Amino acid sequence: MQVLLILVAVTQIYPLIWLAFFSLKDNSEIFSGDVVGLPKHFLWSNYTKALSDGHILTYFFNSVLVTAVSILLVLILSAMTGYAITRMNWKLSNLTLTIILLGMMVPIHAALLPLFMTLKNLGLLNTYWALIIPYVAFGIPMAVFILGSFFKGVPRELEEAAVIDGCGIYRTFFSIILPLVRPAVSTVAIFTFLSCWNELMFAVTFINKESYQTLTVGMMSMVGTYITQWGIIGAGLMITTIPTILIYLLLNKQVQQSMIAGAIKG
């Protein structure tokens, strides 16, 4: 069993190793048939050219900004919404939850044209908000579903004790309830990060100006600009992949705790 797990791990990790080797080669070495092996000459200049000539830094900054703002808004809005639906008594709570969860059934392609027309009429095309607003809207349903299920498992005695001690609703939420569902918050953050960081359809449709383009669009444009310089493209892909690896390494324990807690509740 352990050997099988090692083989699976190697299979999952090897594409990253191959990409790292690929990004340090030139076209002559890539097309000579030695695509898999170690580079004969480590061309670190590929990364320099990708950062300077390929405008990777601009695309990287745009992706970080859009993704960070989207994660922050999704966490704030979904956490407060999930708490209000699951912990407060009001007539339309179940209906509201149903309407929000229906958003999980709407495919991105079906919303593409209506969103484009709406953003055009609002004058938001070719701005950061043209991506942030759709990302947040599509991220909230799943986030409310995950966080709401965790809020249901928090004992109500904690809230009652907080009220007795003089805590208001906001202090109870931010100081007592929210820290208890930290694994779920980390899970939502990772899912939102992946969906925003790797998204291409909205980024291509809503953004035409290069100064606002994200990494996915920038990498696609590099294929046309540097059609014969595959090592530079590989360097850009490696730079794009590094944040995803770092985010998972930092938050993987929280995700595991979230999955374990979810399994116990189930």
CSV table of C-alpha atoms in Angstrom, one decimal:
chain,number,residue,atom,x,y,z
A,1,MET,CA,0.0,0.0,0.0
A,2,GLN,CA,2.8,2.4,0.9
A,3,VAL,CA,4.5,1.7,-2.5
A,4,LEU,CA,1.3,2.5,-4.3
A,5,LEU,CA,1.0,5.8,-2.4
A,6,ILE,CA,4.6,6.7,-3.3
A,7,LEU,CA,3.8,6.0,-7.0
A,8,VAL,CA,0.8,8.2,-6.9
A,9,ALA,CA,2.7,10.9,-5.2
A,10,VAL,CA,5.5,10.8,-7.8
A,11,THR,CA,2.9,10.8,-10.6
A,12,GLN,CA,1.3,13.9,-9.1
A,13,ILE,CA,4.6,15.8,-8.4
A,14,TYR,CA,6.5,14.9,-11.6
A,15,PRO,CA,4.6,17.3,-13.9
A,16,LEU,CA,5.9,20.2,-11.7
A,17,ILE,CA,9.4,18.9,-11.9
A,18,TRP,CA,9.1,18.5,-15.7
A,19,LEU,CA,7.8,22.1,-16.0
A,20,ALA,CA,10.8,23.4,-14.0
A,21,PHE,CA,13.2,21.6,-16.3
A,22,PHE,CA,11.3,22.7,-19.4
A,23,SER,CA,11.4,26.3,-18.3
A,24,LEU,CA,15.3,26.2,-18.2
A,25,LYS,CA,15.7,25.0,-21.8
A,26,ASP,CA,15.9,26.6,-25.2
A,27,ASN,CA,14.1,25.6,-28.4
A,28,SER,CA,17.0,23.6,-29.8
A,29,GLU,CA,17.1,21.4,-26.7
A,30,ILE,CA,13.4,21.0,-26.5
A,31,PHE,CA,12.9,20.0,-30.1
A,32,SER,CA,16.0,17.8,-30.1
A,33,GLY,CA,14.0,15.1,-28.3
A,34,ASP,CA,15.4,15.7,-24.8
A,35,VAL,CA,12.1,17.2,-23.4
A,36,VAL,CA,12.1,15.0,-20.2
A,37,GLY,CA,15.7,15.1,-19.0
A,38,LEU,CA,17.7,17.7,-17.2
A,39,PRO,CA,18.7,20.8,-19.0
A,40,LYS,CA,22.2,20.8,-20.5
A,41,HIS,CA,22.5,24.5,-19.7
A,42,PHE,CA,20.3,26.1,-17.1
A,43,LEU,CA,18.9,29.1,-18.9
A,44,TRP,CA,17.8,31.3,-15.9
A,45,SER,CA,17.5,34.1,-18.5
A,46,ASN,CA,14.2,32.6,-19.5
A,47,TYR,CA,12.7,33.9,-16.3
A,48,THR,CA,14.3,37.3,-16.8
A,49,LYS,CA,12.8,37.6,-20.3
A,50,ALA,CA,9.4,36.3,-19.1
A,51,LEU,CA,9.4,39.0,-16.3
A,52,SER,CA,10.6,41.8,-18.5
A,53,ASP,CA,9.6,41.2,-22.2
A,54,GLY,CA,6.6,39.1,-21.3
A,55,HIS,CA,5.1,41.6,-18.9
A,56,ILE,CA,4.6,38.8,-16.4
A,57,LEU,CA,5.0,41.2,-13.4
A,58,THR,CA,2.0,43.2,-14.6
A,59,TYR,CA,-0.2,40.2,-15.2
A,60,PHE,CA,1.0,38.8,-11.8
A,61,PHE,CA,0.0,41.9,-10.0
A,62,ASN,CA,-3.4,42.0,-11.6
A,63,SER,CA,-4.1,38.4,-10.7
A,64,VAL,CA,-3.0,38.9,-7.1
A,65,LEU,CA,-5.1,42.0,-6.7
A,66,VAL,CA,-8.3,40.5,-8.3
A,67,THR,CA,-7.9,37.2,-6.4
A,68,ALA,CA,-7.1,38.8,-3.0
A,69,VAL,CA,-10.1,41.2,-3.2
A,70,SER,CA,-12.4,38.4,-4.4
A,71,ILE,CA,-11.3,36.1,-1.6
A,72,LEU,CA,-11.8,38.9,1.0
A,73,LEU,CA,-15.3,39.8,-0.2
A,74,VAL,CA,-16.4,36.2,-0.6
A,75,LEU,CA,-15.3,35.4,3.0
A,76,ILE,CA,-16.9,38.4,4.6
A,77,LEU,CA,-20.2,38.2,2.7
A,78,SER,CA,-20.6,34.4,2.8
A,79,ALA,CA,-19.6,34.1,6.5
A,80,MET,CA,-22.1,36.8,7.6
A,81,THR,CA,-24.8,35.4,5.3
A,82,GLY,CA,-24.3,31.9,6.5
A,83,TYR,CA,-24.3,32.9,10.1
A,84,ALA,CA,-27.5,35.0,9.6
A,85,ILE,CA,-29.3,32.1,7.9
A,86,THR,CA,-28.3,29.3,10.2
A,87,ARG,CA,-28.1,31.0,13.6
A,88,MET,CA,-30.8,33.6,13.5
A,89,ASN,CA,-34.6,33.1,13.5
A,90,TRP,CA,-36.4,34.9,10.7
A,91,LYS,CA,-39.2,33.8,8.4
A,92,LEU,CA,-37.4,33.8,5.0
A,93,SER,CA,-34.1,32.2,6.1
A,94,ASN,CA,-34.7,28.9,4.3
A,95,LEU,CA,-36.0,30.6,1.2
A,96,THR,CA,-33.0,32.8,1.1
A,97,LEU,CA,-30.6,29.9,1.5
A,98,THR,CA,-32.4,28.1,-1.3
A,99,ILE,CA,-32.1,31.1,-3.6
A,100,ILE,CA,-28.4,31.5,-2.8
A,101,LEU,CA,-27.7,27.8,-3.4
A,102,LEU,CA,-29.4,27.9,-6.7
A,103,GLY,CA,-26.5,30.0,-7.9
A,104,MET,CA,-24.4,26.8,-7.8
A,105,MET,CA,-26.5,25.5,-10.7
A,106,VAL,CA,-25.8,28.4,-13.0
A,107,PRO,CA,-23.0,27.6,-15.5
A,108,ILE,CA,-20.5,30.3,-16.2
A,109,HIS,CA,-21.1,30.2,-20.0
A,110,ALA,CA,-24.9,30.8,-19.5
A,111,ALA,CA,-24.1,34.0,-17.6
A,112,LEU,CA,-21.4,35.3,-19.9
A,113,LEU,CA,-23.5,37.4,-22.3
A,114,PRO,CA,-25.9,38.9,-19.6
A,115,LEU,CA,-22.8,39.8,-17.5
A,116,PHE,CA,-21.1,41.3,-20.4
A,117,MET,CA,-24.1,43.5,-21.3
A,118,THR,CA,-24.6,44.5,-17.6
A,119,LEU,CA,-20.9,45.4,-17.1
A,120,LYS,CA,-20.9,47.3,-20.4
A,121,ASN,CA,-24.0,49.4,-19.4
A,122,LEU,CA,-22.4,50.1,-16.0
A,123,GLY,CA,-19.1,51.1,-17.6
A,124,LEU,CA,-17.1,48.5,-15.8
A,125,LEU,CA,-15.5,46.7,-18.7
A,126,ASN,CA,-11.7,46.8,-18.7
A,127,THR,CA,-11.6,47.4,-15.0
A,128,TYR,CA,-10.7,45.2,-12.0
A,129,TRP,CA,-14.3,45.2,-10.9
A,130,ALA,CA,-15.3,43.5,-14.2
A,131,LEU,CA,-13.7,40.4,-12.8
A,132,ILE,CA,-14.1,40.9,-9.1
A,133,ILE,CA,-17.9,41.2,-9.2
A,134,PRO,CA,-18.5,37.9,-11.2
A,135,TYR,CA,-15.9,36.0,-9.2
A,136,VAL,CA,-17.6,37.0,-5.9
A,137,ALA,CA,-21.0,36.3,-7.2
A,138,PHE,CA,-20.1,32.8,-8.3
A,139,GLY,CA,-18.0,32.1,-5.2
A,140,ILE,CA,-20.7,33.0,-2.6
A,141,PRO,CA,-23.1,30.0,-3.0
A,142,MET,CA,-20.5,27.4,-2.4
A,143,ALA,CA,-19.0,29.4,0.4
A,144,VAL,CA,-22.3,29.9,2.1
A,145,PHE,CA,-23.0,26.1,1.8
A,146,ILE,CA,-19.7,25.2,3.4
A,147,LEU,CA,-19.7,27.8,6.2
A,148,GLY,CA,-23.4,27.4,6.9
A,149,SER,CA,-22.9,23.7,7.6
A,150,PHE,CA,-20.1,24.5,10.1
A,151,PHE,CA,-22.1,27.2,11.8
A,152,LYS,CA,-24.9,24.7,12.5
A,153,GLY,CA,-22.4,22.6,14.5
A,154,VAL,CA,-21.4,25.4,16.9
A,155,PRO,CA,-23.2,25.0,20.3
A,156,ARG,CA,-25.7,27.7,21.0
A,157,GLU,CA,-24.6,27.8,24.6
A,158,LEU,CA,-21.5,29.8,23.4
A,159,GLU,CA,-23.7,32.5,22.0
A,160,GLU,CA,-25.8,32.6,25.1
A,161,ALA,CA,-22.8,32.9,27.3
A,162,ALA,CA,-21.5,35.7,25.1
A,163,VAL,CA,-24.8,37.6,25.4
A,164,ILE,CA,-24.7,37.2,29.2
A,165,ASP,CA,-21.2,38.7,29.2
A,166,GLY,CA,-22.4,41.7,27.3
A,167,CYS,CA,-21.2,40.9,23.8
A,168,GLY,CA,-23.2,42.3,20.9
A,169,ILE,CA,-24.0,40.4,17.7
A,170,TYR,CA,-20.9,41.5,15.8
A,171,ARG,CA,-18.5,40.8,18.6
A,172,THR,CA,-20.0,37.4,19.2
A,173,PHE,CA,-19.7,36.6,15.5
A,174,PHE,CA,-16.1,37.9,14.9
A,175,SER,CA,-14.6,37.0,18.3
A,176,ILE,CA,-16.3,33.7,19.2
A,177,ILE,CA,-18.1,32.0,16.3
A,178,LEU,CA,-15.8,32.8,13.4
A,179,PRO,CA,-12.6,31.5,15.0
A,180,LEU,CA,-14.3,28.2,15.6
A,181,VAL,CA,-14.9,27.6,11.9
A,182,ARG,CA,-11.4,28.5,10.8
A,183,PRO,CA,-10.9,25.3,8.9
A,184,ALA,CA,-14.0,26.0,6.8
A,185,VAL,CA,-12.8,29.6,6.2
A,186,SER,CA,-9.4,28.2,4.9
A,187,THR,CA,-11.3,25.8,2.7
A,188,VAL,CA,-13.4,28.5,1.2
A,189,ALA,CA,-10.3,30.7,0.7
A,190,ILE,CA,-8.5,27.9,-1.2
A,191,PHE,CA,-11.4,27.1,-3.4
A,192,THR,CA,-12.0,30.8,-4.2
A,193,PHE,CA,-8.3,31.3,-4.9
A,194,LEU,CA,-8.2,28.4,-7.3
A,195,SER,CA,-11.3,29.4,-9.2
A,196,CYS,CA,-10.2,33.1,-9.5
A,197,TRP,CA,-6.5,32.4,-10.2
A,198,ASN,CA,-7.1,29.9,-13.0
A,199,GLU,CA,-10.2,31.5,-14.5
A,200,LEU,CA,-9.9,32.4,-18.2
A,201,MET,CA,-13.4,32.9,-19.8
A,202,PHE,CA,-14.4,36.0,-17.9
A,203,ALA,CA,-10.8,37.4,-18.1
A,204,VAL,CA,-10.7,37.1,-21.9
A,205,THR,CA,-14.2,38.5,-22.4
A,206,PHE,CA,-14.4,41.4,-20.0
A,207,ILE,CA,-10.7,42.7,-20.2
A,208,ASN,CA,-9.1,43.9,-23.4
A,209,LYS,CA,-6.6,46.3,-22.1
A,210,GLU,CA,-3.2,44.8,-21.4
A,211,SER,CA,-2.7,46.8,-18.2
A,212,TYR,CA,-5.7,45.0,-16.6
A,213,GLN,CA,-5.1,41.5,-17.9
A,214,THR,CA,-4.5,38.6,-15.6
A,215,LEU,CA,-1.9,35.8,-15.8
A,216,THR,CA,-4.2,33.4,-17.7
A,217,VAL,CA,-4.8,35.9,-20.5
A,218,GLY,CA,-1.2,37.0,-20.4
A,219,MET,CA,0.1,33.5,-20.8
A,220,MET,CA,-2.3,32.9,-23.7
A,221,SER,CA,-1.0,36.1,-25.4
A,222,MET,CA,2.6,34.9,-24.9
A,223,VAL,CA,2.0,31.9,-27.1
A,224,GLY,CA,1.4,34.2,-30.0
A,225,THR,CA,4.1,36.7,-29.2
A,226,TYR,CA,6.8,34.1,-28.4
A,227,ILE,CA,5.6,31.3,-30.6
A,228,THR,CA,9.1,29.8,-30.9
A,229,GLN,CA,10.5,30.6,-27.5
A,230,TRP,CA,8.9,27.8,-25.5
A,231,GLY,CA,11.4,28.0,-22.6
A,232,ILE,CA,10.1,31.6,-21.9
A,233,ILE,CA,6.5,30.3,-21.9
A,234,GLY,CA,7.5,27.5,-19.6
A,235,ALA,CA,9.1,30.1,-17.2
A,236,GLY,CA,5.9,32.1,-17.2
A,237,LEU,CA,3.9,29.0,-16.4
A,238,MET,CA,6.2,28.1,-13.6
A,239,ILE,CA,5.8,31.6,-12.1
A,240,THR,CA,2.1,31.2,-12.4
A,241,THR,CA,2.1,27.9,-10.6
A,242,ILE,CA,4.3,28.9,-7.6
A,243,PRO,CA,1.5,30.8,-5.8
A,244,THR,CA,-0.9,27.9,-6.0
A,245,ILE,CA,1.7,25.6,-4.4
A,246,LEU,CA,2.6,28.1,-1.7
A,247,ILE,CA,-1.1,28.6,-0.8
A,248,TYR,CA,-1.7,24.9,-0.5
A,249,LEU,CA,1.4,24.3,1.6
A,250,LEU,CA,0.3,27.1,4.0
A,251,LEU,CA,-3.3,26.0,4.3
A,252,ASN,CA,-3.3,22.3,3.7
A,253,LYS,CA,-3.7,21.4,7.4
A,254,GLN,CA,-6.7,23.6,7.7
A,255,VAL,CA,-8.3,21.9,4.7
A,256,GLN,CA,-7.6,18.5,6.1
A,257,GLN,CA,-9.3,19.5,9.4
A,258,SER,CA,-12.3,20.8,7.5
A,259,MET,CA,-12.7,17.5,5.6
A,260,ILE,CA,-12.4,15.5,8.9
A,261,ALA,CA,-14.9,17.7,10.6
A,262,GLY,CA,-17.3,17.5,7.7
A,263,ALA,CA,-17.0,13.7,7.7
A,264,ILE,CA,-17.8,13.5,11.4
A,265,LYS,CA,-20.8,15.7,11.0
A,266,GLY,CA,-22.0,13.6,8.1
